[in-house]
mmCIF file of C-alpha atoms in Angstrom:
data_model
loop_
_atom_site.group_PDB
_atom_site.id
_atom_site.type_symbol
_atom_site.label_atom_id
_atom_site.label_comp_id
_atom_site.label_asym_id
_atom_site.label_seq_id
_atom_site.Cartn_x
_atom_site.Cartn_y
_atom_site.Cartn_z
ATOM 1 C CA MET A 1 126.204 138.946 -74.069
ATOM 2 C CA SER A 2 124.997 142.446 -75.002
ATOM 3 C CA ARG A 3 121.491 141.496 -73.825
ATOM 4 C CA PHE A 4 122.948 140.438 -70.453
ATOM 5 C CA PHE A 5 124.735 143.762 -69.921
ATOM 6 C CA THR A 6 121.624 145.689 -71.006
ATOM 7 C CA ARG A 7 119.500 143.866 -68.447
ATOM 8 C CA PHE A 8 122.179 144.180 -65.748
ATOM 9 C CA PHE A 9 122.612 147.942 -66.025
ATOM 10 C CA SER A 10 118.859 148.496 -66.467
ATOM 11 C CA GLY A 11 118.203 146.560 -63.266
ATOM 12 C CA LEU A 12 120.994 148.422 -61.490
ATOM 13 C CA PHE A 13 119.536 151.748 -62.577
ATOM 14 C CA LEU A 14 116.077 150.779 -61.264
ATOM 15 C CA ILE A 15 117.573 149.729 -57.921
ATOM 16 C CA PHE A 16 119.247 153.119 -57.552
ATOM 17 C CA CYS A 17 116.109 155.002 -58.588
ATOM 18 C CA PHE A 18 113.944 153.290 -55.980
ATOM 19 C CA SER A 19 116.541 153.424 -53.206
ATOM 20 C CA GLY A 20 116.540 156.226 -50.656
ATOM 21 C CA ALA A 21 118.430 159.472 -51.228
ATOM 22 C CA PHE A 22 119.254 158.609 -54.833
ATOM 23 C CA ALA A 23 121.720 161.039 -56.406
ATOM 24 C CA LEU A 24 123.336 161.456 -59.805
ATOM 25 C CA ASP A 25 126.583 163.349 -60.293
ATOM 26 C CA PHE A 26 128.912 163.724 -63.269
ATOM 27 C CA GLY A 27 131.738 165.881 -64.566
ATOM 28 C CA GLY A 28 135.008 165.960 -66.421
ATOM 29 C CA VAL A 29 138.643 167.041 -66.430
ATOM 30 C CA PHE A 30 140.693 168.505 -69.285
ATOM 31 C CA VAL A 31 144.494 168.439 -68.968
ATOM 32 C CA ASN A 32 146.934 170.178 -71.310
ATOM 33 C CA ASP A 33 150.610 169.365 -70.728
ATOM 34 C CA SER A 34 153.493 170.926 -72.671
ATOM 35 C CA GLU A 35 156.951 169.519 -72.063
ATOM 36 C CA PHE A 36 160.492 170.250 -73.155
ATOM 37 C CA ARG A 37 162.755 167.222 -72.906
ATOM 38 C CA PHE A 38 166.506 166.947 -73.385
ATOM 39 C CA ARG A 39 167.650 163.344 -73.702
ATOM 40 C CA ASP A 40 171.046 161.916 -74.634
ATOM 41 C CA GLY A 41 172.080 164.909 -76.743
ATOM 42 C CA GLY A 42 168.718 165.473 -78.442
ATOM 43 C CA SER A 43 165.904 167.872 -77.583
ATOM 44 C CA TYR A 44 162.181 167.303 -77.973
ATOM 45 C CA ILE A 45 158.999 169.280 -77.477
ATOM 46 C CA ASN A 46 156.190 167.005 -76.358
ATOM 47 C CA GLN A 47 152.488 167.668 -76.044
ATOM 48 C CA THR A 48 149.830 165.711 -74.145
ATOM 49 C CA ASP A 49 146.115 166.488 -74.092
ATOM 50 C CA SER A 50 143.563 164.373 -72.265
ATOM 51 C CA VAL A 51 139.852 164.488 -71.492
ATOM 52 C CA THR A 52 138.404 162.503 -68.585
ATOM 53 C CA LEU A 53 134.667 162.001 -68.086
ATOM 54 C CA TRP A 54 133.136 160.541 -64.935
ATOM 55 C CA GLY A 55 129.742 159.832 -63.465
ATOM 56 C CA GLU A 56 128.328 158.355 -60.264
ATOM 57 C CA MET A 57 124.829 157.464 -59.137
ATOM 58 C CA GLY A 58 123.469 156.000 -55.933
ATOM 59 C CA ASN A 59 123.522 156.865 -52.255
ATOM 60 C CA SER A 60 125.788 156.435 -49.241
ATOM 61 C CA ALA A 61 125.093 152.689 -49.045
ATOM 62 C CA LEU A 62 125.047 151.680 -52.712
ATOM 63 C CA SER A 63 126.601 153.483 -55.667
ATOM 64 C CA PHE A 64 127.946 152.877 -59.143
ATOM 65 C CA GLY A 65 130.783 154.948 -60.593
ATOM 66 C CA ILE A 66 132.358 155.041 -64.032
ATOM 67 C CA GLU A 67 135.322 157.016 -65.390
ATOM 68 C CA GLY A 68 137.064 156.940 -68.762
ATOM 69 C CA PHE A 69 139.481 159.089 -70.700
ATOM 70 C CA TYR A 70 141.004 159.777 -74.102
ATOM 71 C CA GLU A 71 144.608 160.939 -74.414
ATOM 72 C CA PHE A 72 146.561 162.415 -77.327
ATOM 73 C CA LYS A 73 150.352 162.400 -77.156
ATOM 74 C CA PHE A 74 153.030 163.906 -79.350
ATOM 75 C CA LEU A 75 156.077 162.255 -77.780
ATOM 76 C CA ASP A 76 159.645 162.475 -79.146
ATOM 77 C CA GLY A 77 158.351 163.087 -82.672
ATOM 78 C CA ASN A 78 155.754 160.297 -82.592
ATOM 79 C CA VAL A 79 151.963 160.494 -82.231
ATOM 80 C CA PHE A 80 150.082 158.220 -79.821
ATOM 81 C CA HIS A 81 146.398 157.824 -78.990
ATOM 82 C CA ASN A 82 145.256 156.168 -75.764
ATOM 83 C CA LEU A 83 141.754 155.230 -74.717
ATOM 84 C CA ASP A 84 141.063 153.768 -71.298
ATOM 85 C CA LEU A 85 138.430 152.935 -68.724
ATOM 86 C CA ASN A 86 139.803 154.050 -65.370
ATOM 87 C CA LEU A 87 136.866 153.008 -63.256
ATOM 88 C CA ALA A 88 133.642 151.028 -63.530
ATOM 89 C CA ARG A 89 132.753 149.739 -60.096
ATOM 90 C CA LEU A 90 129.831 148.975 -57.858
ATOM 91 C CA ASN A 91 130.421 150.205 -54.305
ATOM 92 C CA ILE A 92 128.559 148.699 -51.319
ATOM 93 C CA ARG A 93 129.255 150.156 -47.882
ATOM 94 C CA SER A 94 127.773 150.546 -44.417
ATOM 95 C CA PRO A 95 127.107 154.307 -44.242
ATOM 96 C CA ASP A 96 126.602 154.623 -40.491
ATOM 97 C CA SER A 97 129.158 152.326 -38.880
ATOM 98 C CA GLY A 98 131.751 152.250 -41.667
ATOM 99 C CA LEU A 99 132.112 148.554 -40.902
ATOM 100 C CA PHE A 100 132.603 147.369 -44.461
ATOM 101 C CA ASP A 101 133.385 148.744 -47.917
ATOM 102 C CA ILE A 102 133.051 146.483 -50.963
ATOM 103 C CA LYS A 103 134.052 147.374 -54.532
ATOM 104 C CA LEU A 104 133.353 145.230 -57.605
ATOM 105 C CA GLY A 105 134.359 145.886 -61.220
ATOM 106 C CA ARG A 106 137.268 147.900 -62.551
ATOM 107 C CA ILE A 107 139.009 149.270 -59.488
ATOM 108 C CA TYR A 108 142.299 150.921 -58.563
ATOM 109 C CA LYS A 109 144.358 148.997 -56.034
ATOM 110 C CA SER A 110 147.661 149.698 -54.285
ATOM 111 C CA ASP A 111 149.569 147.626 -51.762
ATOM 112 C CA LEU A 112 150.222 148.832 -48.223
ATOM 113 C CA THR A 113 153.855 149.813 -48.880
ATOM 114 C CA GLY A 114 153.110 151.842 -52.018
ATOM 115 C CA TYR A 115 156.128 150.393 -53.857
ATOM 116 C CA ILE A 116 154.805 147.150 -55.356
ATOM 117 C CA LEU A 117 151.279 147.562 -56.689
ATOM 118 C CA GLY A 118 149.536 150.733 -57.830
ATOM 119 C CA GLN A 119 147.251 150.259 -60.828
ATOM 120 C CA LYS A 120 143.863 149.405 -62.274
ATOM 121 C CA LEU A 121 142.556 145.838 -62.367
ATOM 122 C CA ASP A 122 139.238 144.084 -62.885
ATOM 123 C CA GLY A 123 138.074 142.343 -59.735
ATOM 124 C CA VAL A 124 136.814 142.804 -56.183
ATOM 125 C CA ASP A 125 138.063 144.587 -53.067
ATOM 126 C CA PHE A 126 136.615 143.881 -49.596
ATOM 127 C CA MET A 127 137.554 146.009 -46.572
ATOM 128 C CA PHE A 128 136.265 145.563 -43.009
ATOM 129 C CA ASN A 129 136.984 148.184 -40.344
ATOM 130 C CA PHE A 130 136.837 147.878 -36.552
ATOM 131 C CA PRO A 131 137.956 150.399 -33.874
ATOM 132 C CA LYS A 132 141.506 149.024 -33.573
ATOM 133 C CA VAL A 133 141.782 146.510 -36.413
ATOM 134 C CA SER A 134 140.941 146.445 -40.110
ATOM 135 C CA PHE A 135 141.397 143.663 -42.613
ATOM 136 C CA GLY A 136 140.689 143.183 -46.273
ATOM 137 C CA PHE A 137 141.107 140.912 -49.227
ATOM 138 C CA TYR A 138 141.095 141.570 -52.946
ATOM 139 C CA GLY A 139 141.559 139.837 -56.265
ATOM 140 C CA GLY A 140 141.551 140.771 -59.921
ATOM 141 C CA TYR A 141 142.766 140.266 -63.470
ATOM 142 C CA THR A 142 145.073 142.649 -65.367
ATOM 143 C CA GLY A 143 144.794 141.299 -68.923
ATOM 144 C CA LEU A 144 141.993 143.700 -69.923
ATOM 145 C CA THR A 145 143.807 146.905 -68.909
ATOM 146 C CA ASN A 146 145.682 149.190 -71.312
ATOM 147 C CA THR A 147 149.446 148.577 -71.489
ATOM 148 C CA ASN A 148 150.219 152.230 -72.231
ATOM 149 C CA THR A 149 148.319 153.625 -69.244
ATOM 150 C CA THR A 150 148.932 150.804 -66.749
ATOM 151 C CA LYS A 151 152.679 150.171 -66.792
ATOM 152 C CA MET A 152 153.338 146.696 -65.427
ATOM 153 C CA VAL A 153 156.651 144.910 -64.850
ATOM 154 C CA SER A 154 157.115 141.576 -66.620
ATOM 155 C CA PRO A 155 160.793 140.726 -67.225
ATOM 156 C CA SER A 156 159.965 137.513 -69.104
ATOM 157 C CA LYS A 157 157.527 139.042 -71.629
ATOM 158 C CA SER A 158 157.516 141.706 -74.328
ATOM 159 C CA LEU A 159 154.711 144.174 -73.704
ATOM 160 C CA ILE A 160 152.465 145.128 -76.636
ATOM 161 C CA THR A 161 152.245 148.930 -76.921
ATOM 162 C CA ASP A 162 150.836 149.514 -80.429
ATOM 163 C CA GLY A 163 147.276 150.635 -81.048
ATOM 164 C CA LEU A 164 144.570 152.565 -79.249
ATOM 165 C CA TYR A 165 144.015 149.953 -76.532
ATOM 166 C CA PRO A 166 146.773 147.292 -76.373
ATOM 167 C CA LEU A 167 145.989 144.614 -73.808
ATOM 168 C CA ASN A 168 148.284 144.226 -70.827
ATOM 169 C CA VAL A 169 150.028 141.173 -69.441
ATOM 170 C CA GLY A 170 147.463 138.622 -68.289
ATOM 171 C CA THR A 171 148.026 138.058 -64.579
ATOM 172 C CA VAL A 172 145.772 137.225 -61.660
ATOM 173 C CA ILE A 173 146.484 139.232 -58.490
ATOM 174 C CA GLY A 174 145.121 138.470 -55.044
ATOM 175 C CA GLY A 175 145.953 139.645 -51.555
ATOM 176 C CA LEU A 176 145.092 139.707 -47.853
ATOM 177 C CA SER A 177 145.876 142.570 -45.456
ATOM 178 C CA LEU A 178 145.626 143.160 -41.712
ATOM 179 C CA SER A 179 146.184 146.544 -40.049
ATOM 180 C CA THR A 180 146.209 147.526 -36.385
ATOM 181 C CA SER A 181 145.936 151.053 -34.989
ATOM 182 C CA SER A 182 147.944 152.129 -31.916
ATOM 183 C CA LEU A 183 148.046 148.664 -30.391
ATOM 184 C CA ILE A 184 151.791 148.624 -29.609
ATOM 185 C CA VAL A 185 153.266 151.818 -28.084
ATOM 186 C CA ASN A 186 150.902 153.924 -30.223
ATOM 187 C CA GLN A 187 152.415 152.523 -33.410
ATOM 188 C CA ASP A 188 150.390 151.362 -36.427
ATOM 189 C CA MET A 189 151.335 147.913 -37.738
ATOM 190 C CA SER A 190 150.219 146.236 -40.972
ATOM 191 C CA PHE A 191 150.818 142.906 -42.674
ATOM 192 C CA GLU A 192 149.985 141.942 -46.242
ATOM 193 C CA VAL A 193 150.451 138.875 -48.416
ATOM 194 C CA MET A 194 149.913 139.242 -52.154
ATOM 195 C CA GLY A 195 150.210 136.713 -54.951
ATOM 196 C CA LEU A 196 150.706 137.185 -58.690
ATOM 197 C CA LEU A 197 149.855 134.306 -61.026
ATOM 198 C CA ASP A 198 151.039 134.340 -64.644
ATOM 199 C CA ALA A 199 147.746 133.403 -66.316
ATOM 200 C CA GLU A 200 149.291 133.147 -69.794
ATOM 201 C CA THR A 201 152.279 130.815 -69.414
ATOM 202 C CA LEU A 202 152.673 130.135 -65.652
ATOM 203 C CA GLU A 203 156.381 130.975 -66.122
ATOM 204 C CA GLU A 204 156.528 134.019 -63.852
ATOM 205 C CA ASN A 205 154.666 133.749 -60.541
ATOM 206 C CA ARG A 206 155.420 135.772 -57.425
ATOM 207 C CA VAL A 207 154.286 135.930 -53.795
ATOM 208 C CA TYR A 208 154.945 139.031 -51.672
ATOM 209 C CA PHE A 209 155.023 139.147 -47.853
ATOM 210 C CA SER A 210 155.029 142.731 -46.518
ATOM 211 C CA LEU A 211 155.340 144.179 -43.014
ATOM 212 C CA LEU A 212 154.720 147.883 -42.409
ATOM 213 C CA SER A 213 155.139 150.048 -39.306
ATOM 214 C CA GLN A 214 154.488 153.764 -38.900
ATOM 215 C CA GLY A 215 153.942 156.251 -36.139
ATOM 216 C CA LEU A 216 155.286 159.096 -34.027
ATOM 217 C CA ILE A 217 158.920 159.041 -32.843
ATOM 218 C CA ALA A 218 159.180 162.223 -30.787
ATOM 219 C CA GLY A 219 158.073 165.811 -31.138
ATOM 220 C CA ASN A 220 157.089 166.415 -34.748
ATOM 221 C CA TRP A 221 159.081 163.496 -36.168
ATOM 222 C CA LEU A 222 157.227 160.594 -37.791
ATOM 223 C CA TYR A 223 158.463 157.489 -39.537
ATOM 224 C CA ASN A 224 157.335 154.924 -42.119
ATOM 225 C CA ALA A 225 159.150 151.583 -42.339
ATOM 226 C CA SER A 226 158.359 148.616 -44.556
ATOM 227 C CA SER A 227 159.999 145.420 -45.720
ATOM 228 C CA THR A 228 158.830 142.951 -48.358
ATOM 229 C CA LEU A 229 160.076 139.465 -49.144
ATOM 230 C CA ALA A 230 159.172 138.192 -52.607
ATOM 231 C CA LEU A 231 159.258 134.557 -53.683
ATOM 232 C CA GLY A 232 159.583 133.969 -57.432
ATOM 233 C CA ILE A 233 158.308 130.649 -58.777
ATOM 234 C CA GLY A 234 158.234 129.372 -62.366
ATOM 235 C CA ASP A 235 160.404 128.560 -65.369
ATOM 236 C CA PHE A 236 161.627 132.171 -65.600
ATOM 237 C CA TYR A 237 163.281 131.869 -62.178
ATOM 238 C CA GLY A 238 164.405 128.246 -62.430
ATOM 239 C CA LYS A 239 164.611 127.350 -58.774
ATOM 240 C CA PRO A 240 162.481 129.363 -56.286
ATOM 241 C CA GLU A 241 164.120 132.760 -55.799
ATOM 242 C CA VAL A 242 163.837 135.078 -52.788
ATOM 243 C CA SER A 243 164.254 138.849 -53.123
ATOM 244 C CA ASN A 244 163.746 141.818 -50.823
ATOM 245 C CA LEU A 245 162.588 145.425 -50.917
ATOM 246 C CA SER A 246 162.902 147.536 -47.758
ATOM 247 C CA ALA A 247 162.140 151.221 -47.246
ATOM 248 C CA LEU A 248 162.553 153.685 -44.380
ATOM 249 C CA GLU A 249 161.343 157.278 -44.242
ATOM 250 C CA PHE A 250 161.619 159.947 -41.538
ATOM 251 C CA ILE A 251 159.230 162.894 -41.722
ATOM 252 C CA ARG A 252 159.568 166.220 -39.902
ATOM 253 C CA VAL A 253 156.375 168.274 -39.847
ATOM 254 C CA PHE A 254 156.582 172.066 -39.410
ATOM 255 C CA LYS A 255 153.768 174.380 -38.360
ATOM 256 C CA GLY A 256 154.692 177.187 -40.723
ATOM 257 C CA TRP A 257 153.415 176.951 -44.312
ATOM 258 C CA HIS A 258 152.133 173.402 -43.652
ATOM 259 C CA SER A 259 155.624 172.269 -44.614
ATOM 260 C CA SER A 260 157.497 169.001 -44.167
ATOM 261 C CA LEU A 261 160.951 167.495 -44.595
ATOM 262 C CA ARG A 262 161.386 163.865 -45.662
ATOM 263 C CA LEU A 263 164.511 161.708 -45.449
ATOM 264 C CA SER A 264 164.125 158.393 -47.224
ATOM 265 C CA GLY A 265 166.018 155.268 -48.143
ATOM 266 C CA LEU A 266 165.054 152.255 -50.236
ATOM 267 C CA TYR A 267 166.862 148.973 -50.835
ATOM 268 C CA ALA A 268 165.930 146.503 -53.586
ATOM 269 C CA SER A 269 167.951 143.311 -53.935
ATOM 270 C CA GLY A 270 169.516 142.202 -57.184
ATOM 271 C CA PHE A 271 172.759 141.378 -58.986
ATOM 272 C CA ASP A 272 174.094 141.871 -62.502
ATOM 273 C CA ASN A 273 173.546 138.229 -63.429
ATOM 274 C CA GLY A 274 169.840 138.515 -62.681
ATOM 275 C CA ASP A 275 169.748 136.526 -59.444
ATOM 276 C CA ASN A 276 167.545 137.660 -56.546
ATOM 277 C CA CYS A 277 166.233 140.715 -58.409
ATOM 278 C CA PHE A 278 163.160 142.275 -56.846
ATOM 279 C CA TYR A 279 160.374 142.781 -59.380
ATOM 280 C CA PRO A 280 157.278 144.782 -58.392
ATOM 281 C CA VAL A 281 153.936 144.489 -60.149
ATOM 282 C CA THR A 282 153.769 148.125 -61.284
ATOM 283 C CA ALA A 283 156.667 150.257 -62.550
ATOM 284 C CA LEU A 284 157.680 153.304 -60.494
ATOM 285 C CA SER A 285 158.085 156.803 -61.893
ATOM 286 C CA VAL A 286 161.445 158.488 -61.305
ATOM 287 C CA LEU A 287 160.259 162.096 -61.519
ATOM 288 C CA PRO A 288 156.828 163.642 -60.907
ATOM 289 C CA CYS A 289 156.979 165.409 -64.296
ATOM 290 C CA SER A 290 158.469 162.464 -66.182
ATOM 291 C CA GLU A 291 157.338 159.334 -67.960
ATOM 292 C CA VAL A 292 160.672 157.711 -67.153
ATOM 293 C CA THR A 293 159.990 154.591 -65.101
ATOM 294 C CA ILE A 294 162.337 152.207 -63.341
ATOM 295 C CA VAL A 295 162.206 148.684 -62.033
ATOM 296 C CA PRO A 296 163.580 148.994 -58.488
ATOM 297 C CA SER A 297 165.750 145.885 -58.676
ATOM 298 C CA SER A 298 169.445 146.016 -57.788
ATOM 299 C CA LEU A 299 169.070 149.554 -56.446
ATOM 300 C CA VAL A 300 169.683 151.563 -53.298
ATOM 301 C CA LEU A 301 167.916 154.934 -53.282
ATOM 302 C CA LEU A 302 168.755 157.687 -50.774
ATOM 303 C CA GLY A 303 166.618 160.804 -50.960
ATOM 304 C CA ILE A 304 165.570 164.057 -49.356
ATOM 305 C CA ALA A 305 162.396 166.000 -50.094
ATOM 306 C CA GLY A 306 160.692 169.134 -48.871
ATOM 307 C CA THR A 307 157.109 170.320 -49.298
ATOM 308 C CA ALA A 308 155.420 173.606 -48.433
ATOM 309 C CA LYS A 309 152.021 175.254 -48.802
ATOM 310 C CA PRO A 310 152.550 178.986 -48.154
ATOM 311 C CA MET A 311 148.993 179.764 -49.309
ATOM 312 C CA ASP A 312 145.821 177.731 -49.588
ATOM 313 C CA ASN A 313 146.074 177.787 -53.382
ATOM 314 C CA LEU A 314 149.858 177.321 -53.708
ATOM 315 C CA TYR A 315 151.894 174.135 -53.207
ATOM 316 C CA ALA A 316 155.613 173.526 -53.814
ATOM 317 C CA GLU A 317 157.959 170.568 -53.484
ATOM 318 C CA LEU A 318 161.657 169.786 -54.013
ATOM 319 C CA ARG A 319 163.118 166.282 -54.317
ATOM 320 C CA PHE A 320 166.649 164.904 -54.629
ATOM 321 C CA GLN A 321 167.652 161.271 -54.873
ATOM 322 C CA ASN A 322 170.935 159.365 -55.206
ATOM 323 C CA GLN A 323 170.966 155.880 -56.721
ATOM 324 C CA PHE A 324 173.437 153.057 -56.083
ATOM 325 C CA ASP A 325 173.777 149.473 -57.278
ATOM 326 C CA SER A 326 172.783 147.176 -54.419
ATOM 327 C CA GLY A 327 175.032 144.388 -55.730
ATOM 328 C CA ASN A 328 178.337 146.188 -55.137
ATOM 329 C CA PHE A 329 177.075 149.605 -53.913
ATOM 330 C CA SER A 330 178.679 151.408 -56.857
ATOM 331 C CA TYR A 331 177.279 154.831 -57.786
ATOM 332 C CA TYR A 332 174.450 154.532 -60.316
ATOM 333 C CA GLY A 333 173.083 158.050 -60.817
ATOM 334 C CA LEU A 334 170.869 160.774 -59.423
ATOM 335 C CA SER A 335 167.545 162.470 -59.969
ATOM 336 C CA TYR A 336 166.104 165.746 -58.752
ATOM 337 C CA SER A 337 162.922 167.681 -59.374
ATOM 338 C CA GLY A 338 160.999 170.755 -58.356
ATOM 339 C CA LYS A 339 157.275 171.301 -58.712
ATOM 340 C CA VAL A 340 154.894 174.217 -58.117
ATOM 341 C CA VAL A 341 151.097 173.896 -58.255
ATOM 342 C CA TYR A 342 148.892 177.015 -58.275
ATOM 343 C CA SER A 343 145.096 176.881 -58.098
ATOM 344 C CA VAL A 344 143.889 179.940 -60.017
ATOM 345 C CA PHE A 345 140.253 179.109 -59.273
ATOM 346 C CA SER A 346 138.542 176.113 -57.717
ATOM 347 C CA ASP A 347 138.245 174.545 -61.185
ATOM 348 C CA LEU A 348 141.472 175.791 -62.813
ATOM 349 C CA GLN A 349 144.970 174.670 -61.815
ATOM 350 C CA LEU A 350 148.433 175.420 -63.217
ATOM 351 C CA SER A 351 151.582 173.436 -62.453
ATOM 352 C CA LEU A 352 155.236 173.803 -63.411
ATOM 353 C CA CYS A 353 157.743 170.989 -63.013
ATOM 354 C CA LEU A 354 161.487 170.749 -63.679
ATOM 355 C CA GLY A 355 163.553 167.607 -63.229
ATOM 356 C CA GLN A 356 166.632 165.666 -64.267
ATOM 357 C CA HIS A 357 167.473 161.973 -64.221
ATOM 358 C CA TYR A 358 171.176 161.279 -64.794
ATOM 359 C CA LEU A 359 172.929 157.903 -64.874
ATOM 360 C CA VAL A 360 176.701 157.405 -64.860
ATOM 361 C CA SER A 361 176.239 155.045 -67.818
ATOM 362 C CA GLY A 362 175.513 158.123 -69.937
ATOM 363 C CA THR A 363 171.719 158.270 -69.939
ATOM 364 C CA ASN A 364 170.550 161.789 -69.207
ATOM 365 C CA TYR A 365 166.990 163.164 -69.024
ATOM 366 C CA VAL A 366 166.231 166.835 -68.416
ATOM 367 C CA GLU A 367 162.564 167.790 -68.451
ATOM 368 C CA CYS A 368 160.468 170.884 -67.939
ATOM 369 C CA SER A 369 156.688 170.710 -68.150
ATOM 370 C CA LEU A 370 153.823 173.178 -67.848
ATOM 371 C CA SER A 371 150.363 171.759 -67.188
ATOM 372 C CA LEU A 372 146.890 173.245 -67.146
ATOM 373 C CA MET A 373 143.983 171.338 -65.597
ATOM 374 C CA THR A 374 140.366 172.433 -65.929
ATOM 375 C CA LEU A 375 137.357 170.868 -64.213
ATOM 376 C CA PHE A 376 133.952 170.971 -65.836
#
């Protein structure tokens, strides 16, 4: 096996060297994050340090990129070490026409809605672009990714989190997408079908059907609307189970300070007894400065957010969100956050984030973090 990989990468390197306009680029990122966290009556000081190294060689038609990182965490009094390979993919594209873009290897993939899938996987991603229509298909395996850095949702399994590189849930993910640009009243429409196969036990399989629409309403108002039906199949569900996740967002763009106002709502089906709960593939983060994640099942989220960029090197955002139980629409909790990012130099960035996640059940997170990011 080692001889195969040696020959493969040696041959790949020779191809790049003898191809036109060959280029080699590399670099790294160091991130230092200090966080104060108040949770359920206790206070913690957490520290996270990470180093990311990346490299890419090739040209506009054929390239190979690789990226990996090491992370040290002192979290709630415990020490964690994480090692991961973020990227290792061969990229083939048509440089002139932009007709196709093909990625093979370890890739990052997200679904069209942005609420279901957003993570690394090992597989392929094909995208074909035409003036008014684009379509793509992808497939991959998640069982070789790191559980601690790729947070997946698997209600029927206990995730392994111990060690430097604990392996994730073994699932096979595949999807097809079709997008149109300004075909109907200058609106962009997209459709995607994605399947998740439980490769370990076949107990928890899901198929997602998503429809997305976005475009200009009037003046400086834009909208994004999406709805996804999920079909759960397997012993975990018993009989086939249908669930839904729908989202609507209105965006007002202002000329001053490159600012915007966002009004958003999200509905995810589900009941207390576990029926018709919507389960995504990847867990969602509640706050931009938090590691708190949620499974958006049995939830209604209503939010407002504002962003501004008063200077080229300064960015700020405020977010507020109310949460309700979609089963009986009872009040569930709230979250809010504020974030400021300041670019001191082109390769040095500081950010400050403050947020709270409060649930009526008694769970309470208050977090303040200061981050420094350096490029080298």
